[in-house]
Short mmCIF file of C-alpha atoms in Angstrom, two decimals:
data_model
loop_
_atom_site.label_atom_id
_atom_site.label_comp_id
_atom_site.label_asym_id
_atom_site.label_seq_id
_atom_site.Cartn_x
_atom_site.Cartn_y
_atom_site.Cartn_z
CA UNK A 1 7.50 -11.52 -10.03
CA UNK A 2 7.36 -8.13 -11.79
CA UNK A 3 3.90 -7.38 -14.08
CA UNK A 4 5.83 -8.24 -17.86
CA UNK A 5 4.78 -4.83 -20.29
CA UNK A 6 2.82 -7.02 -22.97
CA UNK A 7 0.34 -8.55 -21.25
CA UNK A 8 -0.17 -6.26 -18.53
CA UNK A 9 -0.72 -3.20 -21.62
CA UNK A 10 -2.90 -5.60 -23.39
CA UNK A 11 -5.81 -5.31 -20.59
CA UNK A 12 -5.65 -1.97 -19.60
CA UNK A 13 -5.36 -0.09 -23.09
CA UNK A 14 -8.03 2.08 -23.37
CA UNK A 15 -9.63 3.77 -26.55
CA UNK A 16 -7.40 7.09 -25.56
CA UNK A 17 -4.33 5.23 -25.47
CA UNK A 18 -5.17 3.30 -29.30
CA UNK A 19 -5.87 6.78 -30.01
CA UNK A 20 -2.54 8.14 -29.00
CA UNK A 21 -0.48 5.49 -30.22
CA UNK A 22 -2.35 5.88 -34.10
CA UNK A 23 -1.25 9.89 -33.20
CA UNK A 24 2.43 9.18 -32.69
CA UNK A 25 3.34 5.79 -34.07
CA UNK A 26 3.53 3.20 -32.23
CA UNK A 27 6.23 -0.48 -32.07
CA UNK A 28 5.07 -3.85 -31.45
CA UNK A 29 5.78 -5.81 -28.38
CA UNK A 30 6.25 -9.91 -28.28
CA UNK A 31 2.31 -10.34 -28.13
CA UNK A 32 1.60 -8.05 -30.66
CA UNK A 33 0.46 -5.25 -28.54
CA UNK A 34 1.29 -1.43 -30.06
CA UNK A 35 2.30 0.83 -27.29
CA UNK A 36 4.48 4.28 -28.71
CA UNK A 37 8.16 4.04 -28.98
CA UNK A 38 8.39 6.13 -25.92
CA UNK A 39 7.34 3.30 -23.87
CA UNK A 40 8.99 0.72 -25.55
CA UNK A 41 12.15 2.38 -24.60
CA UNK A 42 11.64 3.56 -21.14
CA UNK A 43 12.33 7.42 -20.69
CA UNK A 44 14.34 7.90 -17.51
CA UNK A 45 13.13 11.30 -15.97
CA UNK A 46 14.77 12.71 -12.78
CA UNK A 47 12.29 14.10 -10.10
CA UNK A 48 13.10 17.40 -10.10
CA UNK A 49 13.65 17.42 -14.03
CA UNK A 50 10.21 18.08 -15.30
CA UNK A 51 10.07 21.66 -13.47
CA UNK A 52 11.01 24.31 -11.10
CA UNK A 53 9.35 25.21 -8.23
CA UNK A 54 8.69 25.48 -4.30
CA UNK A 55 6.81 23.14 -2.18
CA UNK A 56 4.37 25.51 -1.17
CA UNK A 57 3.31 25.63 -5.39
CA UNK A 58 2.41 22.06 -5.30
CA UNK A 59 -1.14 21.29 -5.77
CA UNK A 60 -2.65 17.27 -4.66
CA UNK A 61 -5.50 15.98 -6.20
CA UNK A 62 -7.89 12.88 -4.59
CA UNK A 63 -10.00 10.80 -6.73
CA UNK A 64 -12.44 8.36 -4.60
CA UNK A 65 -14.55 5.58 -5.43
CA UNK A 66 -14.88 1.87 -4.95
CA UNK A 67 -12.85 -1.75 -6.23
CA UNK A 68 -13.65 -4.98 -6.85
CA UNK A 69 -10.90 -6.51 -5.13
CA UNK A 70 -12.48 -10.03 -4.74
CA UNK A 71 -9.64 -11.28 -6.75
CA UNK A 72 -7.10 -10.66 -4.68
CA UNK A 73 -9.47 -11.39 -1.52
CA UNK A 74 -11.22 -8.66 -0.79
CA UNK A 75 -14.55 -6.71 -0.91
CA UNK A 76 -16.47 -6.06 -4.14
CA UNK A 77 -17.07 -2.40 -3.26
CA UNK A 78 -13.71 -1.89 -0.95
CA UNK A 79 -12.86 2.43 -0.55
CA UNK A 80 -10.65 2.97 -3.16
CA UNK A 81 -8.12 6.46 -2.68
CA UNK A 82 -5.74 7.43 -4.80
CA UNK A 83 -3.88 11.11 -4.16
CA UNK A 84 -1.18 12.73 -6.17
CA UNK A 85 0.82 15.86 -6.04
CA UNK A 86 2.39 17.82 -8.94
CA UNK A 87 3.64 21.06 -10.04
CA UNK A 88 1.65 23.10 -11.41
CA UNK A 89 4.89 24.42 -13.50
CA UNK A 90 5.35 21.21 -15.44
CA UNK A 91 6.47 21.31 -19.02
CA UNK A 92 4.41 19.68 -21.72
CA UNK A 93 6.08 17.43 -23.27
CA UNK A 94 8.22 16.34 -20.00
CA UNK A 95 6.49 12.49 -19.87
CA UNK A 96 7.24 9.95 -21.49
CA UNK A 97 5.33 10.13 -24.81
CA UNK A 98 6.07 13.83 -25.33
CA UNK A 99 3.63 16.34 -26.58
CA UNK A 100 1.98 17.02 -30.12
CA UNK A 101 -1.10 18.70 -31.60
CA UNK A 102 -3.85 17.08 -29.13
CA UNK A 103 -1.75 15.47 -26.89
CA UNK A 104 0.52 16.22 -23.52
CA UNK A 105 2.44 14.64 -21.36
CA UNK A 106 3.56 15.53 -18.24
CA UNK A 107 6.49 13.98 -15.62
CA UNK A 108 7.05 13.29 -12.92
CA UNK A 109 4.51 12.97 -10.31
CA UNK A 110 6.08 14.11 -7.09
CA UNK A 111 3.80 11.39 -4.93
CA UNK A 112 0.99 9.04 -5.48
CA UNK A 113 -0.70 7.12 -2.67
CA UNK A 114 -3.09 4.50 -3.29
CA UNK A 115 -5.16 3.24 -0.90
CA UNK A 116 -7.50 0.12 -0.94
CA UNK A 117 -9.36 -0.05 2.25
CA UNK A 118 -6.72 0.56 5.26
CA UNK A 119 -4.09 -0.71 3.28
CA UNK A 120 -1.94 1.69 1.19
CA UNK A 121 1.33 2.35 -0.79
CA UNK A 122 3.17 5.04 -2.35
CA UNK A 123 5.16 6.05 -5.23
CA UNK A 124 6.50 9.39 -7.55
CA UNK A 125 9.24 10.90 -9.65
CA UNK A 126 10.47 7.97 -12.22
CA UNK A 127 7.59 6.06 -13.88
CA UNK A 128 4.88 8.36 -13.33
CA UNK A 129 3.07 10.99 -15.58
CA UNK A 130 -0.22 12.30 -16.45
CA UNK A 131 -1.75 12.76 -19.49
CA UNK A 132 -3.86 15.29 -21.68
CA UNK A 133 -5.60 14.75 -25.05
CA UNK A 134 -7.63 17.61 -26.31
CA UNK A 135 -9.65 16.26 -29.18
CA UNK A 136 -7.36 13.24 -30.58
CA UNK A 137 -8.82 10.55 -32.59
CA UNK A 138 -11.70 10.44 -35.19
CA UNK A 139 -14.30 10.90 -33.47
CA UNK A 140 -12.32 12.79 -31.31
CA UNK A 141 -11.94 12.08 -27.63
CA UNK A 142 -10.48 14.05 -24.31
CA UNK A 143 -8.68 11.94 -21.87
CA UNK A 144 -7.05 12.49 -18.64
CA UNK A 145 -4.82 10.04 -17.13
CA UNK A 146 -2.48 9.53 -14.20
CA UNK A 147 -0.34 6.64 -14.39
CA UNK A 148 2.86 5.10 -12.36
CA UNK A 149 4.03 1.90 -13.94
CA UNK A 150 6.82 -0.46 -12.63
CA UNK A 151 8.09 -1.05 -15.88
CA UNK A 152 8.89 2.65 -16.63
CA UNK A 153 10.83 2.93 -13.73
CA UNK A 154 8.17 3.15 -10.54
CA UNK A 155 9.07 1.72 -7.41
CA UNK A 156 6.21 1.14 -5.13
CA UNK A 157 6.30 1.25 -1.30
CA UNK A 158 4.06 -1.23 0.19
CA UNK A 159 1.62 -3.50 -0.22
CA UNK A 160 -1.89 -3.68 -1.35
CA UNK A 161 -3.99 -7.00 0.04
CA UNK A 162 -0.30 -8.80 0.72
CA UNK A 163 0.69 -7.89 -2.84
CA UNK A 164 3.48 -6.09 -4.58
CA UNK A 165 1.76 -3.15 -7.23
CA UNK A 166 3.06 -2.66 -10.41
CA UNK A 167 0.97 -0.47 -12.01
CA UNK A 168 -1.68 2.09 -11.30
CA UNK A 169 -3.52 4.24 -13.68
CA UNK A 170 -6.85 7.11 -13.25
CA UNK A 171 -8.09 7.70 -16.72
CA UNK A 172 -10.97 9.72 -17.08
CA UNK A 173 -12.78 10.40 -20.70
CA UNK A 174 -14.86 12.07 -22.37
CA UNK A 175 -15.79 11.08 -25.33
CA UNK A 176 -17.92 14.54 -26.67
CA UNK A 177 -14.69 15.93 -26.25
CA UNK A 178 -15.69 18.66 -24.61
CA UNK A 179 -13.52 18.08 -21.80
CA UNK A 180 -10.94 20.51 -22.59
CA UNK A 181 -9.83 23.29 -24.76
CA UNK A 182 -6.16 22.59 -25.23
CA UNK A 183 -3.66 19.99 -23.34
CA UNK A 184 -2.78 22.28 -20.96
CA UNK A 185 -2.01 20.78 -17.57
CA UNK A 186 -5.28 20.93 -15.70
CA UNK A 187 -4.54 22.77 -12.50
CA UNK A 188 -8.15 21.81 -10.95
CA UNK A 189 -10.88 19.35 -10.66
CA UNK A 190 -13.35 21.13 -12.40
CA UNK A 191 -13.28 19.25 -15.95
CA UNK A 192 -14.15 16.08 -14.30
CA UNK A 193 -17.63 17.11 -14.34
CA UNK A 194 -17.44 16.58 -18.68
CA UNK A 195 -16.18 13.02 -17.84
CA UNK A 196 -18.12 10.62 -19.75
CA UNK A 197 -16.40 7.62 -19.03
CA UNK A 198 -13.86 7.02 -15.51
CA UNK A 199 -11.70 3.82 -15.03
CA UNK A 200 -8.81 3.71 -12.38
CA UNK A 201 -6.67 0.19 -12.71
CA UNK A 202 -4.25 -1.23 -10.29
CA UNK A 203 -2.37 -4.12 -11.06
CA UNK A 204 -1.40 -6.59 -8.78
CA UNK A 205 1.71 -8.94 -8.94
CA UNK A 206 0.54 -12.84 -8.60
CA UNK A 207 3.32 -14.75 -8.51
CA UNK A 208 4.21 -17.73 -9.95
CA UNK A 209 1.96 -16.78 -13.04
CA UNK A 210 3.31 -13.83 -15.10
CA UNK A 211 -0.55 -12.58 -15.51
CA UNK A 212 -1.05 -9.60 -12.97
CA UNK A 213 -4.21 -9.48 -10.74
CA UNK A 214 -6.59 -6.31 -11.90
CA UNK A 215 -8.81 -4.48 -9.58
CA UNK A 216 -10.67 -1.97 -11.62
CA UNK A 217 -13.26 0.57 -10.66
CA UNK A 218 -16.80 0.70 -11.85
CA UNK A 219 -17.11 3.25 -15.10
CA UNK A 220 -19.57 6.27 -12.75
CA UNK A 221 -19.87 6.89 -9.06
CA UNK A 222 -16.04 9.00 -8.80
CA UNK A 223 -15.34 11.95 -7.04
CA UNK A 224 -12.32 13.89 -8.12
CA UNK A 225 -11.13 17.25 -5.61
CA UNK A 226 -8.34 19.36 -4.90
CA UNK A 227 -7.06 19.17 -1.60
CA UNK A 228 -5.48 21.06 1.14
CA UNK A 229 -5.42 20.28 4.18
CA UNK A 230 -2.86 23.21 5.76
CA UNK A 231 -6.22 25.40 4.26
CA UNK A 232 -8.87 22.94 6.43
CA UNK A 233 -6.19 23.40 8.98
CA UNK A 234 -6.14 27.08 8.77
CA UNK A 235 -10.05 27.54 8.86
CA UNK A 236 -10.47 25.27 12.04
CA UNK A 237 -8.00 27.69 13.80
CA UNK A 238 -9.95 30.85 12.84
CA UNK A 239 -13.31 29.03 13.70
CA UNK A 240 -11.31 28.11 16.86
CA UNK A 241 -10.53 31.99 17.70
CA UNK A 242 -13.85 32.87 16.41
CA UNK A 243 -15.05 31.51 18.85
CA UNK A 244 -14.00 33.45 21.76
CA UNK A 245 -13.27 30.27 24.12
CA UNK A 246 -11.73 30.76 27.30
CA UNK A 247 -8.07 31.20 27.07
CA UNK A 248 -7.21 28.46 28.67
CA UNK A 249 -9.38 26.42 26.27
CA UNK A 250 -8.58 28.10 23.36
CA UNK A 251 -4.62 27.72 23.70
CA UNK A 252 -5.45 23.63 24.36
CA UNK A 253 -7.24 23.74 21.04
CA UNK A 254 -5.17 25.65 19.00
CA UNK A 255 -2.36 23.30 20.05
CA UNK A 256 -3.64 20.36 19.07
CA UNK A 257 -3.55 21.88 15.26
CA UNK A 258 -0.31 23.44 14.13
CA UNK A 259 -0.76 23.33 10.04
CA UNK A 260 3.10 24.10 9.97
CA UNK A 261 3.45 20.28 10.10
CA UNK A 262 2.42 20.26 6.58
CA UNK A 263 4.57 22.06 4.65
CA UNK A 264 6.91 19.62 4.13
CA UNK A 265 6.36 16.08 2.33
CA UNK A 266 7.12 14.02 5.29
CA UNK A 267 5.48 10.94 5.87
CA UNK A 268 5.51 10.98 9.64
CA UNK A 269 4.59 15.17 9.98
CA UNK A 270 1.21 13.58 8.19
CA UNK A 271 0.56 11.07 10.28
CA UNK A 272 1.68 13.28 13.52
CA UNK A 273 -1.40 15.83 12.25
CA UNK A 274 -3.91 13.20 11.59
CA UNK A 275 -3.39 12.28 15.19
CA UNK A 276 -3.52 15.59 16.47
CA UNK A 277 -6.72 16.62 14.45
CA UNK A 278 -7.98 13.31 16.20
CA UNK A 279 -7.14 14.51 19.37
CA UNK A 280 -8.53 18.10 18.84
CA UNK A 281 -11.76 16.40 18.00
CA UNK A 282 -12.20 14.31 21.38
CA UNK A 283 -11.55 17.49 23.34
CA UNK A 284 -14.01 19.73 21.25
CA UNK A 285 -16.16 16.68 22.02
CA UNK A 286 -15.46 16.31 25.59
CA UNK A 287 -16.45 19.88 25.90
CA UNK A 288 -19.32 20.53 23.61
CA UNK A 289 -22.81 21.54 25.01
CA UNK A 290 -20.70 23.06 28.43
CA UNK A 291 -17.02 24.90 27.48
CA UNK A 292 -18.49 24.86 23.86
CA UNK A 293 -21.50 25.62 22.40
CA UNK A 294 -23.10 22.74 20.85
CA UNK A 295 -23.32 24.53 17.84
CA UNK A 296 -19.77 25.56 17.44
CA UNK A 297 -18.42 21.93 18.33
CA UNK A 298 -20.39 20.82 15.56
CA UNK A 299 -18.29 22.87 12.75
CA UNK A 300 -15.54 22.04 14.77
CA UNK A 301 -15.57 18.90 14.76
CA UNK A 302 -16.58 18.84 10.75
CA UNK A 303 -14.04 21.18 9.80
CA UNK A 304 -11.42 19.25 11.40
CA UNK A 305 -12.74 15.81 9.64
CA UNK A 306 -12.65 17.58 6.60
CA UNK A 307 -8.63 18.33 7.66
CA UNK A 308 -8.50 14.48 8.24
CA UNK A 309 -10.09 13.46 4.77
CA UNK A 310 -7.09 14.91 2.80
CA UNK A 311 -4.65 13.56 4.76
CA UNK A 312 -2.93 10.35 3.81
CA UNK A 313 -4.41 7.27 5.97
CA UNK A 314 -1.86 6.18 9.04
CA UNK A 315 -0.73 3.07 7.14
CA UNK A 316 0.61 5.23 4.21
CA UNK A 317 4.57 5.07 3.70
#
């Protein structure tokens, strides 16, 4: 049963959002609940119509923490994941409620994965934007916020604890407003630091009732990075040459971690690395303290888990 707009909006509005709807106008929905005309009438945005550029330009962001997901059966702390990748040569004003004085909005999202535990699912392009106020609201207030929601047009590959997601949103705030300057499109992780306030919500269908199931993060204990893991890649093959390993060695290394796998946004080219960082890892292993210096296994080994950190998990879509 799909997550209805009304009620699903009416526990997951946050003081940014009142704060954007009072900047824009805003309609009412059957329960009373103001969201901005934008979303009342769902914008329809092609992937590839919010910008222009190569593969190689797009930047992913990773924001970690925990979940209650006891109610939908699981842990009260469970690993909480959620990646997304972008273009850094989106338009303001390409999302869904446009762009004004102290606000932006930015579409689409090329790919969001969310994982809960060892269980993930994916999304991007329809339904998904992110977010900028610069100093909106009285007191004023900077908020950052990535958000794919079923109703604007996100489809969701997947499950999360046997359930269907319809909704999934990282909002981060600051309410000294000191966050940022302007609503430019933040192109790195550093504002996070400013964050006052962090809440990431995903919404879980629960059929037969119409009222989704919420798992929502604690408000501190966040970690918010840029990753790249073709540049992880890259530095454990010059640690690997650095080396000086015999060639017979080296060549059984170096083959185990071919970064070209990356440039692309194939599922199964990510998963095919993550297994062959694994397997580069048992055979520094197998050889540290004899072929390899103890030492040099050791940054090995952690540069290659770094690799493996950015990577989507094997169970990703």
């Amino acid at each position: 049963m799909p997550i209805t707009r009304p009620r699903q909006l009416a526990m997951i509005i946050p003081r940014s959002l009142r704060v954007l709807v009072a900047a824009i106008g805003a309609v009412t929905l059957g329960t009373g609940v103001a969201v901005p005309p934008a979303l009342a009438a769902p914008t329809v945005i092609p992937i590839a119509g919010g910008y222009t550029t190569a593969q190689d330009d797009l930047i992913t962001m990773q924001l970690t923490t925990t979940v209650d997901a006891r109610p939908a059966g699981g842990s009260s702390t469970a690993p909480l994941r959620i990646r997304y990748t972008f273009s850094p040569a989106l338009v303001a004003g390409s999302g869904p409620f446009g762009a004004g004085d102290t606000f932006a909005s930015y579409a689409p999202v090329q790919k969001i994965t969310i994982e809960v535990g060892d269980q993930c699912v994916s999304t991007g392009g329809t339904g998904t934007y992110i977010l900028v106020l610069d100093g909106a609201g009285d007191p004023p207030i900077d908020s950052y916020a990535v958000v794919a929601d079923a109703t604007e047009g996100a489809v969701f590959s997947g499950k999360l604890l046997g359930k269907e997601v319809g909704f999934s949103r990282i909002l981060l705030e600051d309410t000294q407003a000191g966050m940022f300057s302007d609503t430019s499109l933040p192109l790195s992780a550093g504002f996070a630091a400013a964050s006052d306030f962090q809440q990431t919500v995903v919404l879980l269908a629960n059929p037969p009732s119409d009222l989704p199931i919420r798992l929502i993060t604690p408000p501190t204990g966040y970690v918010l990075t840029v990753v790249d893991p073709v540049a992880e890649i890259e530095d454990t093959r010059d640690r690997v040459v650095a080396a000086h390993l015999s060639d017979g060695l080296e060549a059984a290394l170096l083959a185990q971690i071919a970064q070209d796998w990356l440039e692309d946004d194939i599922p199964t080219n990510d998963h095919r690395t993550r297994s062959m960082l694994e397997t580069f890892i048992a055979l520094v292993n197998a050889q540290a303290g004899e072929k390899i210096p103890t030492a040099t296994a050791v940054k090995l080994v952690a540069q290659a888990n770094a690799a493996i950190s950015q990577l989507p998990s094997s169970n990703c879509p």
